[in-house]
PDB file of C-alpha atoms and ligand atoms in Angstrom:
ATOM      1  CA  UNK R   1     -92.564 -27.209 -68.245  1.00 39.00           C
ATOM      2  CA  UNK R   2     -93.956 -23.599 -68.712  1.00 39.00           C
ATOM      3  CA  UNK R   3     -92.297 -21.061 -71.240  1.00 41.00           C
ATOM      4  CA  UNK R   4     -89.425 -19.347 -69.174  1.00 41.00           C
ATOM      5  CA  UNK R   5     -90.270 -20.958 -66.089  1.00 39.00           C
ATOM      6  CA  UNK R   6     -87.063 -20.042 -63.732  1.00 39.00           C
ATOM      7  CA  UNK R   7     -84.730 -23.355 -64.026  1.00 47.00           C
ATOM      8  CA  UNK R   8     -81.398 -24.090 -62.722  1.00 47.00           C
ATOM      9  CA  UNK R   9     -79.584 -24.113 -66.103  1.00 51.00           C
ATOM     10  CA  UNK R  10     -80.159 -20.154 -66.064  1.00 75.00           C
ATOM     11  CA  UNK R  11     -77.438 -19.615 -63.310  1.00 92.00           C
ATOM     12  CA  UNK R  12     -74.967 -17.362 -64.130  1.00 95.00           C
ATOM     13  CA  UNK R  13     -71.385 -18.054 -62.119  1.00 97.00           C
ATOM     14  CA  UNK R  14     -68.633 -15.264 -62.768  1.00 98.00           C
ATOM     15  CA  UNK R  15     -65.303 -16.387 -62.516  1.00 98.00           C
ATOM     16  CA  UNK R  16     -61.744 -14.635 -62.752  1.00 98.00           C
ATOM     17  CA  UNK R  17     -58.389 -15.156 -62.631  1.00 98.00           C
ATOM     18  CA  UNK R  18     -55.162 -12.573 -62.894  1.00 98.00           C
ATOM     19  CA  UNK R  19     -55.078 -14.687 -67.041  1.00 98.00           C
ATOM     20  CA  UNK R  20     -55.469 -17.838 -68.605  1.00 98.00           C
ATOM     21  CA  UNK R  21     -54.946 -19.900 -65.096  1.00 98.00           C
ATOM     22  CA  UNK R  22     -58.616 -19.741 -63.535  1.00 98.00           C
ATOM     23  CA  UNK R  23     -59.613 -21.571 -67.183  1.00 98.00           C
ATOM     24  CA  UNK R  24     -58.797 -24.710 -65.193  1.00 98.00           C
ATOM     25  CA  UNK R  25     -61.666 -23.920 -62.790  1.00 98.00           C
ATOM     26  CA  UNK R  26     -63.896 -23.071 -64.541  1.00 98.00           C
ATOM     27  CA  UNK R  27     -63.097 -26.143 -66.837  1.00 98.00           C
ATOM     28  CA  UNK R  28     -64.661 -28.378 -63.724  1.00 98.00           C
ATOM     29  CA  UNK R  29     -67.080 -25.843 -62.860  1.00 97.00           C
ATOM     30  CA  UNK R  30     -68.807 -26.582 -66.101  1.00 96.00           C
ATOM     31  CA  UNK R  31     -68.138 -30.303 -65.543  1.00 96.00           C
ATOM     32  CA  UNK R  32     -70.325 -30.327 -62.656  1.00 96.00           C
ATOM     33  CA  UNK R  33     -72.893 -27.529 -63.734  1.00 95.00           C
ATOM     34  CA  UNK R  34     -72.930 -28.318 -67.578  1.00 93.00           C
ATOM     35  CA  UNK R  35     -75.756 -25.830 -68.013  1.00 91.00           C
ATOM     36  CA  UNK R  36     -75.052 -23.022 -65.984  1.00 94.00           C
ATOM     37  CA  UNK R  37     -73.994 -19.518 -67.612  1.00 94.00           C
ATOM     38  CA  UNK R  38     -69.907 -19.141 -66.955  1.00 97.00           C
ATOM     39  CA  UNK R  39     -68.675 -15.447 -67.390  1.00 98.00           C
ATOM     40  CA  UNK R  40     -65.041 -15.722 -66.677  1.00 98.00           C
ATOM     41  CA  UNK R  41     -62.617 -12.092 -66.994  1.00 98.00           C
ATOM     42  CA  UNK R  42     -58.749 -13.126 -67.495  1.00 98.00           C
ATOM     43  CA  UNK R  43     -56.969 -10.264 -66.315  1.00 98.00           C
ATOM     44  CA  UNK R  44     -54.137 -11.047 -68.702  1.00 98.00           C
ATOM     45  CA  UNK R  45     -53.660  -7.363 -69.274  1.00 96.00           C
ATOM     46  CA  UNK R  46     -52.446  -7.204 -65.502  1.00 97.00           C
ATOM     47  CA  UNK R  47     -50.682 -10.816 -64.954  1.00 96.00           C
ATOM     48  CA  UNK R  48     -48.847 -11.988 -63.449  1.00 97.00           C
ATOM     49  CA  UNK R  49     -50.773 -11.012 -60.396  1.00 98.00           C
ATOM     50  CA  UNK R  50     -47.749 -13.606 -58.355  1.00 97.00           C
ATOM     51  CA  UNK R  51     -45.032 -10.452 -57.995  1.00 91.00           C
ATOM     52  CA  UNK R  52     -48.059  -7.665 -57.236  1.00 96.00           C
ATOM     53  CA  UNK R  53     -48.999  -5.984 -54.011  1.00 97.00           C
ATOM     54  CA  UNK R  54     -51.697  -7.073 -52.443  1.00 97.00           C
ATOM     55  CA  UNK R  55     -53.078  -3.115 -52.816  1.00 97.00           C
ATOM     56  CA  UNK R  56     -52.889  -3.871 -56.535  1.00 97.00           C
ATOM     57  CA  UNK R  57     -54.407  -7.308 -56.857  1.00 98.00           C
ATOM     58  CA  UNK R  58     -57.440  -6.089 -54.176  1.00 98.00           C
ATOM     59  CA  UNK R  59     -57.869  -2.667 -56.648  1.00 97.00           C
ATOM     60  CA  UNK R  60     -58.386  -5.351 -60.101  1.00 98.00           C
ATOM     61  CA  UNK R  61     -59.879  -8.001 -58.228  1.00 98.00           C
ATOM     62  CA  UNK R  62     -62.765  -5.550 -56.576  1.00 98.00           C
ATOM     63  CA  UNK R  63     -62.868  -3.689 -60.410  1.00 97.00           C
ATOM     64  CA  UNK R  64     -63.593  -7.290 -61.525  1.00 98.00           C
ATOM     65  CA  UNK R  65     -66.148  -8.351 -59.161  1.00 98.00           C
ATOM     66  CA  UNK R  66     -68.265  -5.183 -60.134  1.00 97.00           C
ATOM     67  CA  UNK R  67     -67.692  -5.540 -63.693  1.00 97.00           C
ATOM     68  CA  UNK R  68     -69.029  -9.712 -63.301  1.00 98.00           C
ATOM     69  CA  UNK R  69     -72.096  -8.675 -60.567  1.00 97.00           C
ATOM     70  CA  UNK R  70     -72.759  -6.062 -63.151  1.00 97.00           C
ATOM     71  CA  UNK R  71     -73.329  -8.488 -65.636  1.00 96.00           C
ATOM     72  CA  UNK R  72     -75.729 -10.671 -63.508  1.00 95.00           C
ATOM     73  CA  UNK R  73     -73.219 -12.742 -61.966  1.00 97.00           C
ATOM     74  CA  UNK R  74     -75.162 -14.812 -59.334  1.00 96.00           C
ATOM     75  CA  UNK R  75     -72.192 -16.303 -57.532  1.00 97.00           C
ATOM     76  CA  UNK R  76     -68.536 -15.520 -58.237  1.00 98.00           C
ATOM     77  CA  UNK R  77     -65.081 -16.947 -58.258  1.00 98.00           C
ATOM     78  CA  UNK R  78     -62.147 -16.032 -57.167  1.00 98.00           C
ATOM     79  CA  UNK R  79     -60.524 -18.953 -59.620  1.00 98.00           C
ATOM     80  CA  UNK R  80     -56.906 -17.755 -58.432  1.00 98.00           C
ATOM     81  CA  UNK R  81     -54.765 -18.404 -55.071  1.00 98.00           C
ATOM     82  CA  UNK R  82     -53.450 -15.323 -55.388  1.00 98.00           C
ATOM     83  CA  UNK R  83     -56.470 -13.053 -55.437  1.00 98.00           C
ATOM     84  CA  UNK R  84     -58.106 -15.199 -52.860  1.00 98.00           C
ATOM     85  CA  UNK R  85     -54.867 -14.302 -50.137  1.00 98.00           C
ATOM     86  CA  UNK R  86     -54.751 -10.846 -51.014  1.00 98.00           C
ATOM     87  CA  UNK R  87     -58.446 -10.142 -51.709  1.00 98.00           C
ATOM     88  CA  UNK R  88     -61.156 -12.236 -50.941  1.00 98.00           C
ATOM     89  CA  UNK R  89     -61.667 -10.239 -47.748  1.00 98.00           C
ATOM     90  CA  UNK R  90     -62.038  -6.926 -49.248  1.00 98.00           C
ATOM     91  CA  UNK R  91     -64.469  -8.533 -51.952  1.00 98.00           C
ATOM     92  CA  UNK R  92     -66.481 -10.194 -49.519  1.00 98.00           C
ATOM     93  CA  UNK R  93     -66.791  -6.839 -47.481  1.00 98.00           C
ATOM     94  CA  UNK R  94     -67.639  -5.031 -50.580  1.00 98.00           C
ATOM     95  CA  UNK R  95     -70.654  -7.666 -51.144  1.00 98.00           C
ATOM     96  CA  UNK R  96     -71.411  -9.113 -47.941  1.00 97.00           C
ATOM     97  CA  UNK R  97     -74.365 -10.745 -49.503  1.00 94.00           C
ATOM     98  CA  UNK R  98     -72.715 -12.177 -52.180  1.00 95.00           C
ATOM     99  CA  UNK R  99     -72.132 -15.655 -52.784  1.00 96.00           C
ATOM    100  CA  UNK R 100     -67.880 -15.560 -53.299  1.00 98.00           C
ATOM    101  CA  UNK R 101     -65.810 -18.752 -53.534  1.00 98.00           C
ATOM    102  CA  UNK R 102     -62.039 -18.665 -53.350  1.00 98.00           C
ATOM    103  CA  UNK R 103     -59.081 -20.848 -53.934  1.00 98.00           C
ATOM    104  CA  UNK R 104     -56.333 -21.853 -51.357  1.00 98.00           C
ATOM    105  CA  UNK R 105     -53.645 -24.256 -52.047  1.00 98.00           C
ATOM    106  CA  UNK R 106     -54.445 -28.074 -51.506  1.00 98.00           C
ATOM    107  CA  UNK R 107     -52.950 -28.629 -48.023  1.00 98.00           C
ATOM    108  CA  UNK R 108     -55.389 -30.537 -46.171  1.00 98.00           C
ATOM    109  CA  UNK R 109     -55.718 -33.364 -49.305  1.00 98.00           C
ATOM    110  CA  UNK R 110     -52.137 -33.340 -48.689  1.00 98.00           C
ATOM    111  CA  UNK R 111     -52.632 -34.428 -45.425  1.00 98.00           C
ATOM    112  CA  UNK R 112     -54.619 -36.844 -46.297  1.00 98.00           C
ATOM    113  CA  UNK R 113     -52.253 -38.383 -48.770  1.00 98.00           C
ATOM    114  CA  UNK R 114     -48.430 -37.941 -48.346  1.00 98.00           C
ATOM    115  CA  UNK R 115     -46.811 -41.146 -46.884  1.00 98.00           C
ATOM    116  CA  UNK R 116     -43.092 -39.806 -45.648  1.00 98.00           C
ATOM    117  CA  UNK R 117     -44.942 -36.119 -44.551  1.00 98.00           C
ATOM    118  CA  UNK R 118     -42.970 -34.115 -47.043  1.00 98.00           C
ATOM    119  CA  UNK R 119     -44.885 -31.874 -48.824  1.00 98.00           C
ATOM    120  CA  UNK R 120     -44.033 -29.455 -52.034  1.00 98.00           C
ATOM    121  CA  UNK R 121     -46.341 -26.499 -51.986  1.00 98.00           C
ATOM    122  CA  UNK R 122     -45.748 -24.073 -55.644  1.00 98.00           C
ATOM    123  CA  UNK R 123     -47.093 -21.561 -55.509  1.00 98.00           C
ATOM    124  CA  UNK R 124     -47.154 -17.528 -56.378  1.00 98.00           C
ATOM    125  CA  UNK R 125     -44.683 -15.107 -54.075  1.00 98.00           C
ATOM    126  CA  UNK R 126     -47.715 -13.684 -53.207  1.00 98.00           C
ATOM    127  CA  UNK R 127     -49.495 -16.841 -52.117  1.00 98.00           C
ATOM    128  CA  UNK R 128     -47.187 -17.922 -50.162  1.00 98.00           C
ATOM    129  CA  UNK R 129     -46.024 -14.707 -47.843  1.00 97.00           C
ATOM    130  CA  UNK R 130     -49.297 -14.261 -47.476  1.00 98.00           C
ATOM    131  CA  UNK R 131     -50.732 -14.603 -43.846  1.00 98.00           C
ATOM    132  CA  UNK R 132     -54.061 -16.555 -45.383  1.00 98.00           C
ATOM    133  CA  UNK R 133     -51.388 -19.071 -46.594  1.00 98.00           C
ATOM    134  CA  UNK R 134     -49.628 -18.832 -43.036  1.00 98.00           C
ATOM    135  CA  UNK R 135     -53.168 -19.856 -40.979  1.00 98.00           C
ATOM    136  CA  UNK R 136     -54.106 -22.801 -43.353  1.00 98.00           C
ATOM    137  CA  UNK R 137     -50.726 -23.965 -43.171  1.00 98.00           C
ATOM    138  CA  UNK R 138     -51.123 -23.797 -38.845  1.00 98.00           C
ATOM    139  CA  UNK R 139     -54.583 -25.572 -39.302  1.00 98.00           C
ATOM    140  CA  UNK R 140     -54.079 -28.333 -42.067  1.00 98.00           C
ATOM    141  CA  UNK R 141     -50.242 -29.043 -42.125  1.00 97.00           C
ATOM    142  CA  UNK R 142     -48.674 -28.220 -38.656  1.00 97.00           C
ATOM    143  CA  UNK R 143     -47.412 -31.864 -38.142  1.00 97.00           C
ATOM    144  CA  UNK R 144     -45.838 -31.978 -41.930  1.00 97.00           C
ATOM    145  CA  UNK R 145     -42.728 -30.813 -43.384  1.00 98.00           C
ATOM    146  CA  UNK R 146     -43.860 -28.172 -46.042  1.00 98.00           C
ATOM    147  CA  UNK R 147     -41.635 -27.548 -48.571  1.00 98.00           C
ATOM    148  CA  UNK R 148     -42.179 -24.355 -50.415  1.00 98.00           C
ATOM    149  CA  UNK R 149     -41.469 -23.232 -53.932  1.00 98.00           C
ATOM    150  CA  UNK R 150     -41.937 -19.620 -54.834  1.00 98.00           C
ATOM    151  CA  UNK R 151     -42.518 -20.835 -58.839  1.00 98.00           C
ATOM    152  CA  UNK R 152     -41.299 -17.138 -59.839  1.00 97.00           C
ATOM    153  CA  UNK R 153     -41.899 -16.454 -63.628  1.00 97.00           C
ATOM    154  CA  UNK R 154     -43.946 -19.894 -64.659  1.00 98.00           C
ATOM    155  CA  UNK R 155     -47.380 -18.492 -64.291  1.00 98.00           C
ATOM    156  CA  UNK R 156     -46.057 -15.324 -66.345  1.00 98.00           C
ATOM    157  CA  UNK R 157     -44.253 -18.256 -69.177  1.00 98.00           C
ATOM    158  CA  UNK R 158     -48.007 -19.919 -69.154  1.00 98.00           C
ATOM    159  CA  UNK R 159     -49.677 -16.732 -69.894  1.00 98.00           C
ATOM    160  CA  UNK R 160     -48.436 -16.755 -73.223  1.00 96.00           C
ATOM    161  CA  UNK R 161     -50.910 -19.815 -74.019  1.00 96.00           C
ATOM    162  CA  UNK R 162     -47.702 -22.083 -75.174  1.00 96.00           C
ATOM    163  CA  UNK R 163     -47.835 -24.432 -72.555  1.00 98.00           C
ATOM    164  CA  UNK R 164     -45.346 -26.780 -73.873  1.00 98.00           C
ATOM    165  CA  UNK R 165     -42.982 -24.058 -74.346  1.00 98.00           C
ATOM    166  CA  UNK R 166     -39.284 -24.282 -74.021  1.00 98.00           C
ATOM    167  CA  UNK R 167     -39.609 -21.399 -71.563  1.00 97.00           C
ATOM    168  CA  UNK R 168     -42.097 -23.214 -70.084  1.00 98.00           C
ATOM    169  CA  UNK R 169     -40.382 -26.683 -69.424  1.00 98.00           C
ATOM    170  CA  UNK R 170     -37.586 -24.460 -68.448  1.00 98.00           C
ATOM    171  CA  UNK R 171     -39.415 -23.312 -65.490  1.00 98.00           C
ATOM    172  CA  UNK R 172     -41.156 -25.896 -64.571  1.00 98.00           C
ATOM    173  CA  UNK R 173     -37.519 -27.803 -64.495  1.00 98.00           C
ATOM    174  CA  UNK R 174     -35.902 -25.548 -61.969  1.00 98.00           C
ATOM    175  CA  UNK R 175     -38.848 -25.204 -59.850  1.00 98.00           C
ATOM    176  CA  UNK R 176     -39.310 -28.679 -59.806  1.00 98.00           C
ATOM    177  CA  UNK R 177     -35.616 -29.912 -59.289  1.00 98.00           C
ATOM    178  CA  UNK R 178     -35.931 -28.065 -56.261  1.00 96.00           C
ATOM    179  CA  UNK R 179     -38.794 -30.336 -54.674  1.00 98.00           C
ATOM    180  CA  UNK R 180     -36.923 -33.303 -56.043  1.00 98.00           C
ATOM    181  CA  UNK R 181     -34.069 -32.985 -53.851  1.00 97.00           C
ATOM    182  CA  UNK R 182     -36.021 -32.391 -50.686  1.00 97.00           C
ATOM    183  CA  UNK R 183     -37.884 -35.905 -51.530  1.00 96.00           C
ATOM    184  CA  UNK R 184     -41.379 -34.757 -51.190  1.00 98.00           C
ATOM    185  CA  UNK R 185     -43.606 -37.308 -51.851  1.00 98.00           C
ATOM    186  CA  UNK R 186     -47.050 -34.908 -52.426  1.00 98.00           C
ATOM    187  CA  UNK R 187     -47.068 -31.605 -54.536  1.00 98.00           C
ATOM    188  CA  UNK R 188     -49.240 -29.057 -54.293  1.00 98.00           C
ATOM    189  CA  UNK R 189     -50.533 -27.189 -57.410  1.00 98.00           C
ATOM    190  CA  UNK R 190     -51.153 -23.783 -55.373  1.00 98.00           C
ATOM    191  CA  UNK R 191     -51.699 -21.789 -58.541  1.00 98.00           C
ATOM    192  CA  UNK R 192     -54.563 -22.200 -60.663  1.00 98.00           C
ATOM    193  CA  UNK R 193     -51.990 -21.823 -63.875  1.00 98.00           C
ATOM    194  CA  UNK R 194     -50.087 -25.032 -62.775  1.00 98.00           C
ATOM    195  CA  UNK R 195     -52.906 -27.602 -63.850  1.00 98.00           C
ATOM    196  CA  UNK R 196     -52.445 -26.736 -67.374  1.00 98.00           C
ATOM    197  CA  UNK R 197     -48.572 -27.732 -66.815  1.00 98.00           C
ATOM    198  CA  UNK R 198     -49.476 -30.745 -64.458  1.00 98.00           C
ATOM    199  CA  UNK R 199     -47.973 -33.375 -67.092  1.00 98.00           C
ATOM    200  CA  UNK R 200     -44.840 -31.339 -67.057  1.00 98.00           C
ATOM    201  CA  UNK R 201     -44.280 -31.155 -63.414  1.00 98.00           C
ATOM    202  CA  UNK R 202     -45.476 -35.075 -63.086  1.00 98.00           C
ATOM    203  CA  UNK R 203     -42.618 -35.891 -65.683  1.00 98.00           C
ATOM    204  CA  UNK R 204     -40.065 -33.780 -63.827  1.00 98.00           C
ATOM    205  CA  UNK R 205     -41.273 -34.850 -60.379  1.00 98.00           C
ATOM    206  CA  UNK R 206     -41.616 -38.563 -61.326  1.00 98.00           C
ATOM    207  CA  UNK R 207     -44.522 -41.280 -61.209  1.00 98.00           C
ATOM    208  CA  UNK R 208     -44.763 -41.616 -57.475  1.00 98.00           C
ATOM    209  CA  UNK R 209     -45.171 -38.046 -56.530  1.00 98.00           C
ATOM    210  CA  UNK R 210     -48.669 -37.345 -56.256  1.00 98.00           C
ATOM    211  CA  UNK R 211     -50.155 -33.528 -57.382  1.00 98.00           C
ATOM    212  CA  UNK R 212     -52.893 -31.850 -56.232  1.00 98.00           C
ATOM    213  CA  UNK R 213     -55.533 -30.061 -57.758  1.00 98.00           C
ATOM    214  CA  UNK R 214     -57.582 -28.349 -55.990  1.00 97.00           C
ATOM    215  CA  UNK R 215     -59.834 -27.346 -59.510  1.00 98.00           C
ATOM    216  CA  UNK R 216     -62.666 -29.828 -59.048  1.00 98.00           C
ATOM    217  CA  UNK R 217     -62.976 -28.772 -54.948  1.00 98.00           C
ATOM    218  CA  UNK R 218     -63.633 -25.549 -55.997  1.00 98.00           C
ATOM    219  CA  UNK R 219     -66.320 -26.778 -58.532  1.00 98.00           C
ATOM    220  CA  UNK R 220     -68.021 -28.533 -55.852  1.00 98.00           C
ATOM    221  CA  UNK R 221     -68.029 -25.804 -53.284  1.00 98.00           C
ATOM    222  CA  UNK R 222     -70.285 -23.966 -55.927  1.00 98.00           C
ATOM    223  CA  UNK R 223     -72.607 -26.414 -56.850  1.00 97.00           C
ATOM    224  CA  UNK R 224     -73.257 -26.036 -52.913  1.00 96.00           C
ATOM    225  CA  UNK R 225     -72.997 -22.199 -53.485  1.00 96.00           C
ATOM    226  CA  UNK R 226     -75.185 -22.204 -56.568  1.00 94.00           C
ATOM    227  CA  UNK R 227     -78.059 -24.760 -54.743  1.00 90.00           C
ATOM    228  CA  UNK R 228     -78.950 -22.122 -52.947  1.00 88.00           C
ATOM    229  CA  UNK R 229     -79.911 -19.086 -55.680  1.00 85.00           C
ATOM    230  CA  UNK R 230     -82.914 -18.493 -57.052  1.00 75.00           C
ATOM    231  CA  UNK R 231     -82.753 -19.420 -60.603  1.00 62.00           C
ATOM    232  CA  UNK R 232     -83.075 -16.584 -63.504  1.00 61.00           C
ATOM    233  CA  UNK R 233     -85.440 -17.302 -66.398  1.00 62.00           C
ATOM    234  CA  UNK R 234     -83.814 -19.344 -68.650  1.00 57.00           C
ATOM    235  CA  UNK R 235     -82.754 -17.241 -72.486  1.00 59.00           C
ATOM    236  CA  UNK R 236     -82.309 -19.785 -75.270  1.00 55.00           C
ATOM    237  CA  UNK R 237     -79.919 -17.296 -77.214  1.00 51.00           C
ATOM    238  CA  UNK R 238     -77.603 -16.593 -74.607  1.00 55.00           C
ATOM    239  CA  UNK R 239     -74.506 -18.693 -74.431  1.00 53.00           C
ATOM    240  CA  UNK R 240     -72.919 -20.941 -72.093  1.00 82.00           C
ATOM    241  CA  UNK R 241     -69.902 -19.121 -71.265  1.00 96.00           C
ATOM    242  CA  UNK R 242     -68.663 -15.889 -72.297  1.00 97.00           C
ATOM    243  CA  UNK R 243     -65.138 -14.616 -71.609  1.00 98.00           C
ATOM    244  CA  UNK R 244     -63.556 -11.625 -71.689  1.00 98.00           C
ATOM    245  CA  UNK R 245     -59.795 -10.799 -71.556  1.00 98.00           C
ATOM    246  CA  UNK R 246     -57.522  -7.076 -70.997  1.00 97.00           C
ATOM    247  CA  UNK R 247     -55.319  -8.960 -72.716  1.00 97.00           C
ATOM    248  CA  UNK R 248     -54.297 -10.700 -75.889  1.00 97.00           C
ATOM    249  CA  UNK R 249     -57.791 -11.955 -77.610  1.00 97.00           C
ATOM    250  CA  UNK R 250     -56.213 -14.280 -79.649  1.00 98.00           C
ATOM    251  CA  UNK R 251     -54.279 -16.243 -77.147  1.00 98.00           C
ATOM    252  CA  UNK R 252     -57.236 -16.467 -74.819  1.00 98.00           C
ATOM    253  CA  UNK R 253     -59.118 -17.732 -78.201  1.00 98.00           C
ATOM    254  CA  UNK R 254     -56.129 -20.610 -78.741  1.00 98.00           C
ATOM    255  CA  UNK R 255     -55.690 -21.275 -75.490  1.00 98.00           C
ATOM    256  CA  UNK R 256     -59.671 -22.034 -75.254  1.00 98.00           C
ATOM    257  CA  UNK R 257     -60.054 -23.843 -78.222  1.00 97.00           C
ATOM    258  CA  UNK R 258     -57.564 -26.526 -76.850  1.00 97.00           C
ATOM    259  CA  UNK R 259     -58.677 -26.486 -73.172  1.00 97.00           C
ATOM    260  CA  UNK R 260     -62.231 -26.654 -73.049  1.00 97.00           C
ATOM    261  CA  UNK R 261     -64.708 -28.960 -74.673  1.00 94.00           C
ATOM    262  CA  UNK R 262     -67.758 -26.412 -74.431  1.00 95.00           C
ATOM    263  CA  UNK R 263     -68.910 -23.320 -76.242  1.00 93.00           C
ATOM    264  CA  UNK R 264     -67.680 -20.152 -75.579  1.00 96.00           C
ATOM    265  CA  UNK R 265     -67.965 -16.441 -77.066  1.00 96.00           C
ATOM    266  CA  UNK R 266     -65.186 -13.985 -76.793  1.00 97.00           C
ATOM    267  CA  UNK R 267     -64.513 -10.530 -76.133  1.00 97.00           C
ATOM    268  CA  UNK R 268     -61.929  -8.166 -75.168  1.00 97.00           C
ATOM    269  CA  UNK R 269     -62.343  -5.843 -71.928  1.00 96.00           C
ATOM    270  CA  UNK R 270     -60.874  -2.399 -71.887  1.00 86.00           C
ATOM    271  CA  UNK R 271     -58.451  -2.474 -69.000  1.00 74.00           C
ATOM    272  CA  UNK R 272     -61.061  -1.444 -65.763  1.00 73.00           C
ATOM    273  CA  UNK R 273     -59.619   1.173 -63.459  1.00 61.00           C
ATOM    274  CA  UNK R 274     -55.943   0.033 -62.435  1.00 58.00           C
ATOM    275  CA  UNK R 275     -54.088   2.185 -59.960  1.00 53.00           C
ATOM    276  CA  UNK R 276     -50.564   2.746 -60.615  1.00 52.00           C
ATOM    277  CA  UNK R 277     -47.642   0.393 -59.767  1.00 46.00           C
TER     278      UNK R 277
HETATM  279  N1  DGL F   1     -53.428 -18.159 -61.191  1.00 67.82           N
HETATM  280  C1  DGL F   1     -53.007 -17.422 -60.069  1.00 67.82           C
HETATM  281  C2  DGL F   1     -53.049 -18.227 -58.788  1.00 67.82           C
HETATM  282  O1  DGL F   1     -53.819 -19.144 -58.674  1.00 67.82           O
HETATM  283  C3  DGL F   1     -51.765 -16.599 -60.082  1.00 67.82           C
HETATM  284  C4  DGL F   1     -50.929 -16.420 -61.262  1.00 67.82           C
HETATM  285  C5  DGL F   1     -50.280 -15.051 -61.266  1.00 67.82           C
HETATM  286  O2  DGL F   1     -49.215 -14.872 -60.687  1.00 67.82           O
HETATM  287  O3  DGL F   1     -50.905 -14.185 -61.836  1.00 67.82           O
HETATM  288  O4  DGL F   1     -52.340 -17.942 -57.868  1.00 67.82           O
END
């Protein structure tokens, strides 16, 4: 192969999330493109996005997108339900020759696999009033009985990188003793935090509820995405992923080192323009 010759492996995918939760998407990005360059922003500093208005999230999430295009992303993420319902329009209009991939909760794979057609979505407040959530609900899960959990507060207990919390289980407990007595026999992990808690909610939900994660959809809808870019010239010093938080650097670093298998460099990010509220 010639020196620098433009390869795949020189793709660079930006991916955010409102904190720690998008981690699980990019997780399966790398999984399927194990030499692309990941530049993921946790907007820690600003979580939980869930309780936000939409005004706010679309403000951070556009002040992200510039700050990841700005740094050569190719192809970005919108690794969060959230951001996708109360942004992904404004971003795409913003770039409307970008390549932008979003995240909606799981409801057509729950289609596909409840049994008695009762369905648990959790999700953010924000996801869920939101009238992207109301139109794939009308197109994927009209004939079900959707069952929805507002999981207020258990993205915001994940944030601080102690999944296994008491605060934590505590959550994930209420939220899911509410599914349990409507007998759903599917949950759907609408929230890109909730994979990192999956093993909690399983245990509270018991063996024969089935969750889903949407993480590894997402991962293939850019490899489709990313087959389409011209490739950058490959740099042999640059590393695989690099992420940046506006909040604590420390608990991104832990919560990192025990998620993800891969190398990644660190840095904080001054808090971009926020407007108030
Ligand atoms: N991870 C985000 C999602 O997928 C939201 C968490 C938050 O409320 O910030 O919806």
């Amino acid at each position: 192969m010639m020196k620098n010759a433009p390869t795949a492996s020189a793709i660079r995918i930006g991916v955010f999330d409102s904190g720690l939760g998008g981690l699980s998407v990019l997780r399966s990005i790398r999984q399927r493109l194990p030499d692309a360059r990941l530049l993921y922003v946790a907007d820690s500093g600003h979580a939980p996005y869930g309780e936000r208005s939409d005004d706010y999230i679309c403000a951070r999430s556009l002040a992200i997108a510039e700050f990841l295009f700005g740094q050569g992303a190719q192809l970005l993420v919108i690794a969060c339900n959230t951001a996708t319902a109360a942004a992904a329009t404004a971003v795409r209009s913003r770039y409307p020759e970008g390549r932008i991939v979003g995240v909606e909760p799981g409801l057509k794979p729950a289609a596909a696999l409840t049994r008695n057609g009762r369905v648990g979505v959790m999700a953010t407040t924000g996801t869920l009033r939101s009238e992207r959530f109301r139109l794939l609900a009308q197109a994927h899960a009209a004939h079900l009985d959707l069952r929805l959990q507002a999981c207020t507060g258990l993205a915001a207990a994940i944030e601080s990188g102690e999944v296994d919390a008491p605060a934590v289980r505590e959550r994930v407990a209420t939220h899911c003793a509410a599914l349990r007595e409507q007998a759903v026999d599917t949950v759907v992990l609408g929230c890109t935090h909730y994979p990192f808690v999956a093993h909690h909610i399983q245990a509270e939900m018991g063996p024969d509820v089935r969750l889903i994660d949407t993480s590894d959809a997402v991962a293939r809808r850019t490899v489709a995405l990313a087959g389409e870019l011209p490739a950058m010239p490959a740099s042999a010093a640059a590393p695989h992923a690099r992420l940046w938080t506006t909040g604590d650097l420390g608990t991104l670093q832990d919560f990192a080192h025990r998620w993800l298998d891969f190398p990644c460099t660190l840095a904080p990010l001054d808090p971009l323009a926020t407007p108030a509220g």
